[in-house]
Amino acid sequence: MGNTLKFKQSEKTMDVLRTHFASFLTELSQSAPEKSFIIVIDDVNGLSQTQDFANWYKSLADTLALTDHYGKTKVAFILTSYPDKLNKLHEHNPSFSRIFHHYDLPELNEDEIREFYMENFELAQIKIDNQSLYLMNYYCSGMPTMIRK
């Protein structure tokens, strides 16, 4: 379905990547012109503690909007977090919020939660009884974060 990239590189390599990420995305898009990319940055809670990420991300968005990159980079970013953590990023860089379309996701309903658990337990070939399913559904309260605990 997708790929996950994890880097454990030297600080110098990470600095180059941070500095030239827009160019990297443009080259990646041009090497596969029929493809587009979605980059999901899940759970930005730790990133919201300092202004480094807010400034870097705003700079990246501004760079991608420039002539050298505009229309050449087919990428969408999705940042997921709790509202208070995203507000913290806005506090670090007030321009940060202007580059987003904000979507609040509703809580999952009981049927969606039940389906999630049943599919995942089935994938793991684990049988689950109705009482256990009921309790997991009840205690997660529709919150995706609680579902995966």
Tab-separated table of C-alpha atoms in Angstrom:
chain	number	residue	atom	x	y	z
A	1	MET	CA	0.000	0.000	0.000
A	2	GLY	CA	2.715	2.469	0.939
A	3	ASN	CA	6.254	2.797	2.131
A	4	THR	CA	7.696	3.907	5.408
A	5	LEU	CA	11.070	5.585	5.536
A	6	LYS	CA	13.070	5.683	8.729
A	7	PHE	CA	16.421	7.393	8.928
A	8	LYS	CA	19.207	6.743	11.377
A	9	GLN	CA	21.814	8.874	9.709
A	10	SER	CA	24.548	11.178	10.815
A	11	GLU	CA	23.626	14.696	11.867
A	12	LYS	CA	25.329	16.003	8.708
A	13	THR	CA	23.128	13.797	6.493
A	14	MET	CA	20.028	14.914	8.374
A	15	ASP	CA	21.011	18.583	7.956
A	16	VAL	CA	21.403	18.099	4.198
A	17	LEU	CA	18.050	16.343	4.009
A	18	ARG	CA	16.330	19.078	6.037
A	19	THR	CA	17.894	21.813	3.938
A	20	HIS	CA	17.223	20.211	0.538
A	21	PHE	CA	13.971	18.345	1.198
A	22	ALA	CA	11.983	20.423	-1.321
A	23	SER	CA	14.506	19.602	-4.060
A	24	PHE	CA	14.417	15.936	-3.055
A	25	LEU	CA	10.599	15.907	-3.348
A	26	THR	CA	10.724	17.630	-6.735
A	27	GLU	CA	13.290	15.149	-8.073
A	28	LEU	CA	11.265	12.254	-6.694
A	29	SER	CA	8.113	13.574	-8.382
A	30	GLN	CA	9.888	14.086	-11.696
A	31	SER	CA	11.441	10.615	-11.631
A	32	ALA	CA	7.951	9.097	-11.445
A	33	PRO	CA	5.760	11.662	-13.250
A	34	GLU	CA	2.634	9.506	-13.135
A	35	LYS	CA	2.899	9.160	-9.368
A	36	SER	CA	1.959	11.434	-6.532
A	37	PHE	CA	2.921	11.103	-2.897
A	38	ILE	CA	1.273	11.435	0.486
A	39	ILE	CA	3.523	11.991	3.458
A	40	VAL	CA	1.837	11.359	6.791
A	41	ILE	CA	3.489	12.793	9.861
A	42	ASP	CA	1.601	10.989	12.576
A	43	ASP	CA	1.367	12.184	16.124
A	44	VAL	CA	3.341	15.441	15.965
A	45	ASN	CA	3.199	15.801	19.745
A	46	GLY	CA	6.965	15.579	20.252
A	47	LEU	CA	7.633	17.823	17.268
A	48	SER	CA	5.426	20.536	18.751
A	49	GLN	CA	7.671	21.089	21.774
A	50	THR	CA	10.134	23.377	19.981
A	51	GLN	CA	9.792	25.870	17.193
A	52	ASP	CA	12.288	24.007	14.977
A	53	PHE	CA	9.666	21.833	13.282
A	54	ALA	CA	7.159	24.675	12.815
A	55	ASN	CA	9.819	26.869	11.211
A	56	TRP	CA	11.185	24.045	9.033
A	57	TYR	CA	7.741	22.968	7.835
A	58	LYS	CA	6.634	26.545	7.061
A	59	SER	CA	9.887	27.106	5.175
A	60	LEU	CA	9.335	23.866	3.226
A	61	ALA	CA	5.789	24.927	2.281
A	62	ASP	CA	7.043	28.347	1.163
A	63	THR	CA	9.840	26.765	-0.882
A	64	LEU	CA	7.453	24.336	-2.606
A	65	ALA	CA	5.288	27.326	-3.584
A	66	LEU	CA	8.207	29.008	-5.395
A	67	THR	CA	8.645	28.884	-9.173
A	68	ASP	CA	11.419	26.271	-9.048
A	69	HIS	CA	9.109	23.753	-7.398
A	70	TYR	CA	5.516	24.918	-7.982
A	71	GLY	CA	3.550	22.363	-9.980
A	72	LYS	CA	6.535	20.029	-10.184
A	73	THR	CA	6.090	18.396	-6.811
A	74	LYS	CA	3.037	16.190	-6.453
A	75	VAL	CA	2.960	15.696	-2.724
A	76	ALA	CA	0.391	16.096	0.005
A	77	PHE	CA	1.280	16.273	3.663
A	78	ILE	CA	-1.002	15.076	6.420
A	79	LEU	CA	-0.110	16.018	9.974
A	80	THR	CA	-2.051	14.258	12.703
A	81	SER	CA	-2.219	15.433	16.259
A	82	TYR	CA	-4.408	16.673	19.036
A	83	PRO	CA	-5.621	20.255	18.570
A	84	ASP	CA	-3.590	21.584	21.506
A	85	LYS	CA	-0.360	20.258	19.975
A	86	LEU	CA	-1.133	21.851	16.605
A	87	ASN	CA	-1.937	25.095	18.440
A	88	LYS	CA	1.499	24.874	20.036
A	89	LEU	CA	3.074	24.788	16.557
A	90	HIS	CA	1.043	27.891	15.683
A	91	GLU	CA	2.390	29.602	18.805
A	92	HIS	CA	5.933	28.810	17.671
A	93	ASN	CA	5.262	30.201	14.177
A	94	PRO	CA	1.978	32.112	13.648
A	95	SER	CA	2.212	31.577	9.868
A	96	PHE	CA	2.186	27.810	10.395
A	97	SER	CA	-1.614	27.513	10.548
A	98	ARG	CA	-2.172	29.399	7.288
A	99	ILE	CA	-0.683	26.636	5.168
A	100	PHE	CA	-3.222	23.999	6.227
A	101	HIS	CA	-6.723	22.888	5.581
A	102	HIS	CA	-7.873	21.774	9.005
A	103	TYR	CA	-10.144	18.747	9.367
A	104	ASP	CA	-11.585	17.496	12.622
A	105	LEU	CA	-12.231	13.790	12.487
A	106	PRO	CA	-15.268	12.593	14.395
A	107	GLU	CA	-15.069	9.845	16.963
A	108	LEU	CA	-15.558	6.356	15.603
A	109	ASN	CA	-18.967	4.825	16.169
A	110	GLU	CA	-19.489	1.413	17.795
A	111	ASP	CA	-19.806	-0.413	14.470
A	112	GLU	CA	-16.551	1.086	13.155
A	113	ILE	CA	-14.718	0.132	16.341
A	114	ARG	CA	-16.122	-3.395	16.304
A	115	GLU	CA	-15.132	-3.788	12.637
A	116	PHE	CA	-11.610	-2.522	13.374
A	117	TYR	CA	-11.091	-5.010	16.194
A	118	MET	CA	-12.644	-7.947	14.368
A	119	GLU	CA	-10.583	-7.399	11.205
A	120	ASN	CA	-7.324	-6.957	13.084
A	121	PHE	CA	-7.803	-9.910	15.392
A	122	GLU	CA	-8.778	-12.014	12.379
A	123	LEU	CA	-5.595	-10.948	10.566
A	124	ALA	CA	-3.612	-12.083	13.605
A	125	GLN	CA	-5.664	-15.295	13.704
A	126	ILE	CA	-6.866	-14.553	17.224
A	127	LYS	CA	-10.392	-15.419	18.283
A	128	ILE	CA	-12.228	-12.800	20.293
A	129	ASP	CA	-15.386	-13.376	22.297
A	130	ASN	CA	-18.319	-10.949	22.360
A	131	GLN	CA	-17.755	-9.864	25.978
A	132	SER	CA	-14.127	-8.895	25.279
A	133	LEU	CA	-15.182	-7.086	22.120
A	134	TYR	CA	-17.846	-5.200	24.076
A	135	LEU	CA	-15.360	-4.140	26.789
A	136	MET	CA	-12.724	-2.955	24.315
A	137	ASN	CA	-15.388	-1.014	22.441
A	138	TYR	CA	-16.708	0.531	25.647
A	139	TYR	CA	-13.351	1.607	27.083
A	140	CYS	CA	-11.876	3.134	23.934
A	141	SER	CA	-14.767	5.645	23.799
A	142	GLY	CA	-14.437	6.073	20.040
A	143	MET	CA	-10.934	7.515	20.278
A	144	PRO	CA	-8.481	6.039	17.746
A	145	THR	CA	-5.586	6.538	20.163
A	146	MET	CA	-7.319	4.353	22.730
A	147	ILE	CA	-8.238	1.694	20.170
A	148	ARG	CA	-4.633	0.820	19.486
A	149	LYS	CA	-3.675	0.645	23.187
